[in-house]
Tab-separated table of N, CA and C in Angstrom:
chain	number	residue	atom	x	y	z
A	1	MET	N	0.845	-1.181	0.000
A	1	MET	CA	0.000	0.000	0.000
A	1	MET	C	0.889	1.242	0.000
A	2	ASN	N	0.512	2.211	-0.815
A	2	ASN	CA	1.222	3.484	-0.833
A	2	ASN	C	1.074	4.190	0.504
A	3	ALA	N	1.970	5.094	0.790
A	3	ALA	CA	1.889	5.883	2.012
A	3	ALA	C	1.262	7.237	1.701
A	4	PRO	N	0.581	7.857	2.665
A	4	PRO	CA	0.014	9.179	2.407
A	4	PRO	C	1.122	10.215	2.278
A	5	ASP	N	0.866	11.223	1.497
A	5	ASP	CA	1.789	12.354	1.399
A	5	ASP	C	1.335	13.364	2.437
A	6	GLU	N	2.097	13.491	3.501
A	6	GLU	CA	1.691	14.341	4.621
A	6	GLU	C	1.570	15.820	4.235
A	7	ILE	N	2.281	16.233	3.207
A	7	ILE	CA	2.174	17.622	2.757
A	7	ILE	C	0.837	17.828	2.055
A	8	ILE	N	0.460	16.925	1.179
A	8	ILE	CA	-0.783	17.056	0.417
A	8	ILE	C	-1.996	16.689	1.265
A	9	HIS	N	-1.830	15.815	2.222
A	9	HIS	CA	-2.947	15.257	2.988
A	9	HIS	C	-3.796	16.306	3.704
A	10	GLN	N	-3.203	17.405	4.121
A	10	GLN	CA	-3.957	18.460	4.812
A	10	GLN	C	-5.067	18.957	3.888
A	11	SER	N	-6.268	19.191	4.413
A	11	SER	CA	-7.451	19.415	3.565
A	11	SER	C	-7.351	20.604	2.603
A	12	VAL	N	-6.837	21.733	3.042
A	12	VAL	CA	-6.727	22.885	2.139
A	12	VAL	C	-5.695	22.603	1.055
A	13	ARG	N	-4.578	22.004	1.429
A	13	ARG	CA	-3.556	21.677	0.427
A	13	ARG	C	-4.058	20.625	-0.557
A	14	LEU	N	-4.878	19.697	-0.091
A	14	LEU	CA	-5.466	18.708	-0.990
A	14	LEU	C	-6.392	19.398	-1.994
A	15	ARG	N	-7.171	20.377	-1.539
A	15	ARG	CA	-8.043	21.131	-2.452
A	15	ARG	C	-7.223	21.941	-3.446
A	16	ILE	N	-6.128	22.538	-2.986
A	16	ILE	CA	-5.248	23.298	-3.883
A	16	ILE	C	-4.697	22.382	-4.966
A	17	MET	N	-4.145	21.263	-4.550
A	17	MET	CA	-3.532	20.340	-5.500
A	17	MET	C	-4.572	19.751	-6.455
A	18	SER	N	-5.773	19.489	-5.975
A	18	SER	CA	-6.842	18.975	-6.831
A	18	SER	C	-7.201	19.994	-7.904
A	19	ALA	N	-7.337	21.242	-7.500
A	19	ALA	CA	-7.679	22.299	-8.461
A	19	ALA	C	-6.582	22.475	-9.496
A	20	LEU	N	-5.332	22.495	-9.055
A	20	LEU	CA	-4.218	22.696	-9.982
A	20	LEU	C	-4.021	21.495	-10.891
A	21	ASN	N	-4.231	20.296	-10.368
A	21	ASN	CA	-4.071	19.089	-11.169
A	21	ASN	C	-5.124	19.009	-12.284
A	22	ALA	N	-6.272	19.616	-12.073
A	22	ALA	CA	-7.355	19.587	-13.064
A	22	ALA	C	-7.100	20.525	-14.242
A	23	LEU	N	-6.134	21.424	-14.109
A	23	LEU	CA	-5.840	22.384	-15.180
A	23	LEU	C	-5.120	21.701	-16.344
A	24	PRO	N	-5.287	22.253	-17.549
A	24	PRO	CA	-4.454	21.761	-18.661
A	24	PRO	C	-2.975	21.971	-18.329
A	25	ARG	N	-2.133	21.160	-18.926
A	25	ARG	CA	-0.691	21.182	-18.636
A	25	ARG	C	-0.102	22.587	-18.724
A	26	LYS	N	0.664	22.955	-17.734
A	26	LYS	CA	1.383	24.224	-17.616
A	26	LYS	C	0.482	25.452	-17.496
A	27	GLU	N	-0.820	25.267	-17.310
A	27	GLU	CA	-1.702	26.412	-17.106
A	27	GLU	C	-1.607	26.865	-15.655
A	28	LEU	N	-1.783	28.156	-15.446
A	28	LEU	CA	-1.704	28.740	-14.107
A	28	LEU	C	-3.085	29.208	-13.668
A	29	LEU	N	-3.322	29.171	-12.370
A	29	LEU	CA	-4.585	29.606	-11.788
A	29	LEU	C	-4.323	30.841	-10.940
A	30	GLU	N	-5.148	31.858	-11.111
A	30	GLU	CA	-4.963	33.085	-10.345
A	30	GLU	C	-5.298	32.850	-8.875
A	31	PHE	N	-4.550	33.533	-8.010
A	31	PHE	CA	-4.698	33.422	-6.564
A	31	PHE	C	-6.144	33.638	-6.149
A	32	VAL	N	-6.790	34.664	-6.696
A	32	VAL	CA	-8.160	35.003	-6.304
A	32	VAL	C	-9.107	33.847	-6.633
A	33	ARG	N	-8.932	33.231	-7.786
A	33	ARG	CA	-9.777	32.097	-8.170
A	33	ARG	C	-9.501	30.896	-7.271
A	34	LEU	N	-8.241	30.650	-6.969
A	34	LEU	CA	-7.872	29.544	-6.085
A	34	LEU	C	-8.430	29.765	-4.684
A	35	LYS	N	-8.430	30.991	-4.251
A	35	LYS	CA	-8.994	31.333	-2.937
A	35	LYS	C	-10.485	30.994	-2.893
A	36	THR	N	-11.198	31.290	-3.970
A	36	THR	CA	-12.626	30.977	-4.053
A	36	THR	C	-12.844	29.468	-4.048
A	37	ILE	N	-12.063	28.755	-4.822
A	37	ILE	CA	-12.198	27.295	-4.920
A	37	ILE	C	-11.949	26.625	-3.569
A	38	THR	N	-10.919	27.068	-2.872
A	38	THR	CA	-10.532	26.417	-1.612
A	38	THR	C	-11.293	26.952	-0.406
A	39	GLU	N	-11.965	28.093	-0.575
A	39	GLU	CA	-12.684	28.754	0.521
A	39	GLU	C	-11.736	29.100	1.672
A	40	ALA	N	-10.531	29.501	1.329
A	40	ALA	CA	-9.522	29.875	2.322
A	40	ALA	C	-9.396	31.395	2.380
A	41	THR	N	-8.854	31.881	3.485
A	41	THR	CA	-8.555	33.305	3.586
A	41	THR	C	-7.245	33.585	2.851
A	42	ASP	N	-6.961	34.852	2.592
A	42	ASP	CA	-5.702	35.222	1.931
A	42	ASP	C	-4.498	34.652	2.673
A	43	GLY	N	-4.454	34.884	3.979
A	43	GLY	CA	-3.310	34.448	4.778
A	43	GLY	C	-3.182	32.941	4.850
A	44	ASN	N	-4.306	32.262	5.030
A	44	ASN	CA	-4.297	30.804	5.112
A	44	ASN	C	-3.850	30.201	3.787
A	45	LEU	N	-4.402	30.691	2.683
A	45	LEU	CA	-4.008	30.195	1.371
A	45	LEU	C	-2.534	30.468	1.114
A	46	GLY	N	-2.086	31.662	1.446
A	46	GLY	CA	-0.677	32.004	1.255
A	46	GLY	C	0.258	31.077	2.008
A	47	ALA	N	-0.098	30.747	3.247
A	47	ALA	CA	0.739	29.848	4.053
A	47	ALA	C	0.791	28.448	3.436
A	48	HIS	N	-0.340	27.951	2.980
A	48	HIS	CA	-0.368	26.619	2.368
A	48	HIS	C	0.385	26.600	1.042
A	49	LEU	N	0.273	27.682	0.280
A	49	LEU	CA	1.020	27.760	-0.982
A	49	LEU	C	2.524	27.755	-0.722
A	50	THR	N	2.959	28.429	0.326
A	50	THR	CA	4.375	28.448	0.686
A	50	THR	C	4.864	27.032	1.009
A	51	THR	N	4.079	26.288	1.763
A	51	THR	CA	4.437	24.910	2.099
A	51	THR	C	4.566	24.057	0.841
A	52	LEU	N	3.598	24.182	-0.066
A	52	LEU	CA	3.629	23.405	-1.306
A	52	LEU	C	4.777	23.828	-2.215
A	53	GLU	N	5.073	25.123	-2.227
A	53	GLU	CA	6.188	25.617	-3.046
A	53	GLU	C	7.522	25.108	-2.511
A	54	LYS	N	7.696	25.129	-1.198
A	54	LYS	CA	8.942	24.636	-0.594
A	54	LYS	C	9.153	23.153	-0.884
A	55	ALA	N	8.051	22.408	-1.002
A	55	ALA	CA	8.139	20.978	-1.308
A	55	ALA	C	8.409	20.742	-2.798
A	56	GLY	N	8.317	21.793	-3.607
A	56	GLY	CA	8.541	21.659	-5.043
A	56	GLY	C	7.310	21.199	-5.800
A	57	TYR	N	6.148	21.222	-5.151
A	57	TYR	CA	4.921	20.722	-5.760
A	57	TYR	C	4.223	21.758	-6.638
A	58	ILE	N	4.465	23.032	-6.363
A	58	ILE	CA	3.834	24.094	-7.148
A	58	ILE	C	4.861	25.161	-7.488
A	59	LYS	N	4.499	25.996	-8.453
A	59	LYS	CA	5.298	27.185	-8.738
A	59	LYS	C	4.365	28.386	-8.608
A	60	ILE	N	4.913	29.468	-8.106
A	60	ILE	CA	4.157	30.707	-7.937
A	60	ILE	C	4.782	31.745	-8.850
A	61	VAL	N	3.940	32.367	-9.664
A	61	VAL	CA	4.391	33.379	-10.614
A	61	VAL	C	3.735	34.700	-10.242
A	62	LYS	N	4.569	35.690	-9.975
A	62	LYS	CA	4.067	37.034	-9.657
A	62	LYS	C	4.450	37.955	-10.801
A	63	ASP	N	3.432	38.649	-11.328
A	63	ASP	CA	3.664	39.587	-12.416
A	63	ASP	C	2.599	40.683	-12.358
A	64	PHE	N	2.466	41.407	-13.437
A	64	PHE	CA	1.479	42.471	-13.504
A	64	PHE	C	0.564	42.238	-14.697
A	65	ALA	N	-0.716	42.480	-14.498
A	65	ALA	CA	-1.699	42.505	-15.573
A	65	ALA	C	-2.025	43.984	-15.749
A	66	GLY	N	-1.377	44.594	-16.722
A	66	GLY	CA	-1.439	46.053	-16.815
A	66	GLY	C	-0.621	46.622	-15.676
A	67	LYS	N	-1.248	47.419	-14.843
A	67	LYS	CA	-0.564	47.991	-13.676
A	67	LYS	C	-0.948	47.292	-12.380
A	68	LYS	N	-1.755	46.258	-12.499
A	68	LYS	CA	-2.260	45.566	-11.320
A	68	LYS	C	-1.415	44.316	-11.028
A	69	PRO	N	-0.914	44.165	-9.789
A	69	PRO	CA	-0.136	42.967	-9.453
A	69	PRO	C	-1.013	41.716	-9.518
A	70	ARG	N	-0.392	40.616	-9.941
A	70	ARG	CA	-1.125	39.370	-10.108
A	70	ARG	C	-0.254	38.220	-9.623
A	71	THR	N	-0.885	37.305	-8.898
A	71	THR	CA	-0.216	36.083	-8.443
A	71	THR	C	-0.951	34.903	-9.048
A	72	ARG	N	-0.174	34.048	-9.715
A	72	ARG	CA	-0.739	32.840	-10.316
A	72	ARG	C	0.039	31.622	-9.839
A	73	VAL	N	-0.636	30.495	-9.821
A	73	VAL	CA	-0.069	29.272	-9.268
A	73	VAL	C	-0.259	28.130	-10.263
A	74	GLY	N	0.765	27.283	-10.376
A	74	GLY	CA	0.682	26.103	-11.233
A	74	GLY	C	1.327	24.903	-10.562
A	75	ILE	N	0.912	23.736	-10.969
A	75	ILE	CA	1.473	22.499	-10.426
A	75	ILE	C	2.736	22.138	-11.213
A	76	THR	N	3.719	21.597	-10.543
A	76	THR	CA	4.956	21.150	-11.188
A	76	THR	C	4.839	19.659	-11.513
A	77	ALA	N	5.769	19.154	-12.310
A	77	ALA	CA	5.785	17.717	-12.616
A	77	ALA	C	5.927	16.876	-11.340
A	78	PRO	N	6.857	17.244	-10.424
A	78	PRO	CA	6.928	16.473	-9.168
A	78	PRO	C	5.637	16.591	-8.350
A	79	GLY	N	4.992	17.746	-8.429
A	79	GLY	CA	3.723	17.936	-7.727
A	79	GLY	C	2.631	17.046	-8.288
A	80	GLN	N	2.585	16.936	-9.617
A	80	GLN	CA	1.607	16.049	-10.251
A	80	GLN	C	1.841	14.608	-9.832
A	81	GLN	N	3.097	14.190	-9.816
A	81	GLN	CA	3.412	12.816	-9.426
A	81	GLN	C	3.040	12.573	-7.963
A	82	ALA	N	3.366	13.511	-7.098
A	82	ALA	CA	3.028	13.373	-5.680
A	82	ALA	C	1.513	13.314	-5.491
A	83	PHE	N	0.788	14.134	-6.229
A	83	PHE	CA	-0.673	14.134	-6.137
A	83	PHE	C	-1.228	12.792	-6.609
A	84	GLN	N	-0.734	12.303	-7.728
A	84	GLN	CA	-1.206	11.014	-8.249
A	84	GLN	C	-0.921	9.882	-7.263
A	85	ASN	N	0.257	9.919	-6.639
A	85	ASN	CA	0.601	8.906	-5.639
A	85	ASN	C	-0.334	8.989	-4.438
A	86	HIS	N	-0.665	10.205	-4.020
A	86	HIS	CA	-1.551	10.379	-2.864
A	86	HIS	C	-2.965	9.905	-3.211
A	87	VAL	N	-3.426	10.208	-4.412
A	87	VAL	CA	-4.747	9.743	-4.844
A	87	VAL	C	-4.767	8.215	-4.881
A	88	SER	N	-3.694	7.602	-5.343
A	88	SER	CA	-3.604	6.132	-5.351
A	88	SER	C	-3.703	5.591	-3.935
A	89	TYR	N	-3.017	6.249	-3.002
A	89	TYR	CA	-3.083	5.845	-1.597
A	89	TYR	C	-4.531	5.908	-1.096
A	90	LEU	N	-5.216	7.013	-1.402
A	90	LEU	CA	-6.601	7.172	-0.942
A	90	LEU	C	-7.522	6.119	-1.553
A	91	ARG	N	-7.311	5.816	-2.830
A	91	ARG	CA	-8.120	4.776	-3.492
A	91	ARG	C	-7.894	3.416	-2.829
A	92	GLU	N	-6.634	3.101	-2.567
A	92	GLU	CA	-6.324	1.826	-1.900
A	92	GLU	C	-6.991	1.756	-0.531
A	93	LEU	N	-6.948	2.861	0.174
A	93	LEU	CA	-7.552	2.936	1.500
A	93	LEU	C	-9.058	2.683	1.408
A	94	LEU	N	-9.716	3.317	0.439
A	94	LEU	CA	-11.146	3.145	0.264
A	94	LEU	C	-11.500	1.713	-0.161
A	95	GLU	N	-10.694	1.127	-1.028
A	95	GLU	CA	-10.953	-0.224	-1.494
A	95	GLU	C	-10.808	-1.229	-0.362
A	96	ARG	N	-9.895	-0.991	0.552
A	96	ARG	CA	-9.722	-1.893	1.695
A	96	ARG	C	-10.864	-1.759	2.688
A	97	SER	N	-11.533	-0.610	2.675
A	97	SER	CA	-12.619	-0.349	3.611
A	97	SER	C	-13.916	-1.026	3.190
A	98	VAL	N	-14.000	-1.368	1.920
A	98	VAL	CA	-15.263	-1.915	1.389
A	98	VAL	C	-15.408	-3.371	1.691
């Protein structure tokens, strides 16, 4: 049986990774949209994004849209693999429960 990924396992981080994994390859999601999807506060989302970035699971891109600052987030290849492994772990767990 696979082991859980303790970084992804936390509920907000799992929602972040799920949202990013659903995007087409190399697409980025704006912070504001991710905040809505995860139902997190600015500070809470920022802290979880920092944890995921330090693990190498996501990349954060800060730029400007016109004169307005913009933060976008995308999943990395190692992040996709870690997410897939964690989903496999959860599936195995559910199958053993049945």
